[in-house]
Coordinates of C-alpha atoms in Angstrom, one line a residue:
M1 CA 123.2 13.8 181.4
N2 CA 123.6 12.8 177.8
R3 CA 125.9 9.9 176.7
H4 CA 128.5 12.2 175.1
S5 CA 129.2 14.2 178.2
F6 CA 129.3 11.0 180.3
V7 CA 131.9 9.4 177.9
H8 CA 133.8 12.7 177.9
R9 CA 133.9 12.9 181.7
A10 CA 134.9 9.2 181.9
G11 CA 137.6 9.7 179.3
R12 CA 138.9 12.7 181.2
A13 CA 138.9 10.7 184.5
V14 CA 140.9 7.9 182.8
V15 CA 143.5 10.4 181.5
V16 CA 143.8 12.0 185.0
Y17 CA 144.2 8.6 186.7
T18 CA 146.7 7.5 184.1
A19 CA 148.7 10.7 184.4
I20 CA 148.9 10.3 188.1
A21 CA 150.0 6.7 187.8
A22 CA 152.7 7.7 185.3
V23 CA 154.0 10.4 187.6
L24 CA 154.1 8.0 190.6
A25 CA 155.8 5.3 188.5
G26 CA 158.4 7.8 187.4
C27 CA 159.2 8.6 191.1
S28 CA 159.4 5.0 192.2
S29 CA 163.1 4.3 191.4
V30 CA 166.4 5.9 191.9
K31 CA 169.4 5.0 189.8
L32 CA 172.4 4.3 192.1
D33 CA 176.0 5.0 191.1
E34 CA 177.6 1.8 192.4
S35 CA 181.1 3.2 191.9
Q36 CA 180.4 5.5 194.9
A37 CA 179.2 2.7 197.1
P38 CA 181.4 2.1 200.2
V39 CA 183.3 -1.2 200.2
S40 CA 185.1 -2.7 203.1
E41 CA 187.9 -5.2 202.5
R42 CA 188.1 -8.3 204.7
S43 CA 190.2 -11.4 204.5
A44 CA 188.7 -14.9 204.6
V45 CA 189.9 -17.5 207.1
P46 CA 189.5 -21.1 205.9
V47 CA 187.4 -23.2 208.2
T48 CA 187.2 -27.0 208.1
A49 CA 184.1 -29.0 209.0
G50 CA 183.7 -29.3 212.8
S51 CA 186.1 -26.5 213.7
S52 CA 185.1 -23.1 214.9
A53 CA 185.9 -19.8 213.1
A54 CA 187.0 -16.5 214.6
G55 CA 185.1 -13.4 213.8
A56 CA 186.6 -10.0 213.0
S57 CA 187.2 -9.3 216.7
G58 CA 188.9 -12.7 217.2
A59 CA 186.0 -14.2 219.2
A60 CA 184.8 -17.7 218.2
V61 CA 181.8 -17.7 215.8
E62 CA 179.2 -20.4 216.3
N63 CA 178.8 -23.1 213.5
R64 CA 175.3 -22.9 212.0
T65 CA 173.5 -24.4 209.0
V66 CA 172.7 -22.1 206.2
V67 CA 169.1 -22.3 205.0
P68 CA 168.5 -21.5 201.3
V69 CA 166.6 -18.3 200.6
Q70 CA 163.1 -18.7 199.0
T71 CA 162.9 -16.2 196.2
G72 CA 159.2 -16.8 195.5
S73 CA 159.8 -17.7 191.9
A74 CA 157.4 -20.6 192.1
E75 CA 154.6 -18.4 193.2
M76 CA 155.5 -15.7 190.7
A77 CA 155.2 -18.2 187.8
Q78 CA 151.4 -17.6 188.0
P79 CA 149.6 -14.4 187.1
P80 CA 148.7 -12.2 190.1
A81 CA 146.2 -14.1 192.3
N82 CA 142.8 -12.7 193.2
V83 CA 143.2 -10.0 190.5
E84 CA 140.6 -9.8 187.8
R85 CA 142.0 -10.6 184.3
V86 CA 139.1 -9.0 182.3
I87 CA 138.5 -5.3 181.7
Y88 CA 134.9 -4.5 180.6
F89 CA 133.9 -1.7 178.3
D90 CA 130.7 0.3 177.6
F91 CA 128.8 -0.1 174.3
D92 CA 130.8 1.2 171.3
S93 CA 133.6 2.5 173.5
Y94 CA 137.3 1.8 174.0
V95 CA 137.7 4.0 177.0
V96 CA 139.1 2.2 180.1
K97 CA 136.8 2.9 183.0
P98 CA 138.3 4.4 186.2
E99 CA 137.0 1.4 188.2
Y100 CA 139.7 -0.8 186.4
V101 CA 142.7 1.4 187.3
G102 CA 143.5 -0.6 190.4
T103 CA 143.2 -3.9 188.4
L104 CA 145.6 -2.6 185.8
E105 CA 148.0 -1.3 188.5
A106 CA 148.2 -4.8 190.0
H107 CA 149.0 -6.3 186.6
A108 CA 151.6 -3.6 186.0
R109 CA 153.3 -4.4 189.3
F110 CA 153.3 -8.1 188.4
L111 CA 154.8 -7.4 184.9
N112 CA 157.3 -4.8 186.2
A113 CA 158.5 -7.3 188.8
D114 CA 159.8 -9.6 186.1
R115 CA 160.5 -8.1 182.7
S116 CA 160.6 -11.5 181.1
R117 CA 156.9 -12.0 181.5
R118 CA 154.6 -11.5 178.5
V119 CA 150.9 -10.7 178.4
V120 CA 148.5 -10.9 175.4
L121 CA 145.7 -8.3 175.5
E122 CA 142.8 -9.9 173.7
G123 CA 140.1 -7.4 172.6
H124 CA 136.5 -8.5 172.2
T125 CA 133.2 -7.0 171.2
D126 CA 129.5 -8.0 171.4
E127 CA 127.7 -9.4 168.5
R128 CA 126.3 -6.1 167.2
G129 CA 127.9 -4.5 164.2
G130 CA 129.8 -5.8 161.2
R131 CA 132.8 -8.1 161.4
E132 CA 135.4 -5.5 160.3
Y133 CA 134.0 -2.8 162.6
N134 CA 134.1 -5.2 165.6
L135 CA 137.7 -6.3 164.8
A136 CA 138.8 -2.7 164.7
L137 CA 136.9 -1.9 168.0
G138 CA 138.4 -4.9 169.7
Q139 CA 141.8 -3.8 168.6
K140 CA 141.2 -0.3 169.9
R141 CA 140.1 -1.8 173.3
A142 CA 143.3 -3.9 173.5
E143 CA 145.4 -0.9 172.5
A144 CA 143.8 1.2 175.2
V145 CA 144.7 -1.3 177.9
R146 CA 148.2 -1.6 176.4
R147 CA 148.7 2.2 176.6
A148 CA 147.4 2.3 180.2
L149 CA 149.9 -0.5 181.2
A150 CA 152.7 1.3 179.4
L151 CA 152.0 4.5 181.3
M152 CA 152.4 2.4 184.5
G153 CA 155.9 1.3 183.4
V154 CA 155.3 -2.0 181.5
Q155 CA 157.6 -2.3 178.6
E156 CA 156.1 -2.5 175.1
A157 CA 158.0 -5.7 174.4
Q158 CA 156.1 -7.4 177.2
M159 CA 152.7 -6.8 175.6
E160 CA 150.9 -7.8 172.5
A161 CA 147.4 -6.4 171.6
V162 CA 145.2 -8.5 169.4
S163 CA 141.5 -8.4 168.5
F164 CA 139.0 -11.2 168.1
G165 CA 136.1 -8.9 167.5
K166 CA 132.8 -10.7 168.0
E167 CA 134.3 -14.1 167.1
K168 CA 134.9 -15.4 170.6
P169 CA 132.1 -14.4 172.9
A170 CA 132.4 -15.1 176.6
V171 CA 128.7 -15.6 176.9
A172 CA 126.4 -16.9 174.1
G173 CA 123.1 -15.2 173.4
S174 CA 121.6 -11.7 173.1
G175 CA 120.5 -9.0 175.4
E176 CA 122.2 -6.2 177.3
E177 CA 123.6 -8.5 180.1
V178 CA 125.1 -10.9 177.6
W179 CA 126.5 -8.1 175.4
A180 CA 128.0 -6.3 178.4
R181 CA 130.0 -9.5 179.3
N182 CA 131.3 -9.8 175.8
R183 CA 132.7 -6.2 175.5
R184 CA 136.0 -6.9 177.1
V185 CA 139.8 -7.2 177.0
E186 CA 141.2 -10.4 178.5
L187 CA 144.8 -10.4 179.9
T188 CA 146.4 -13.8 179.1
Y189 CA 149.9 -14.4 180.4
R190 CA 152.4 -16.5 178.4

């Protein structure tokens, strides 16, 4: 199988996975018309400390301490745990591989849960190629991840795509293993 047909098939698979995710994301919420919601009117009976209150049926209601609800905001302050924050790319490519769809879905769920969260998508390349070419390729990689997240429901205002080209390698050196680790997009939460 030649490189072109592999890239074409991988690209087609990403488009299919992305389209499926977009369709599922579009089906995930229902707008409610709150003006049609049933409302029951009840009157409040003042209760002083130490006294008992009567319920709607007139029976005594037991005095209990109210425990505050934990909203999980402390744990949501951090990016999703145990989820990879780096998406790797093939040589000279900005196609998101199908193996990263699950990772991107986890990040999309995290960002969609709190629309005030922001993520910077930092595109990187290996050392091969000119500076301008690598800056452009890094930007295309960051934009590819941004588009995938947008199709999963993340708002454009929550994302920023930037490129560092070959200027900030994850691993120093040369060789295919090193280059493969440097062809990436890092998701950095702010």
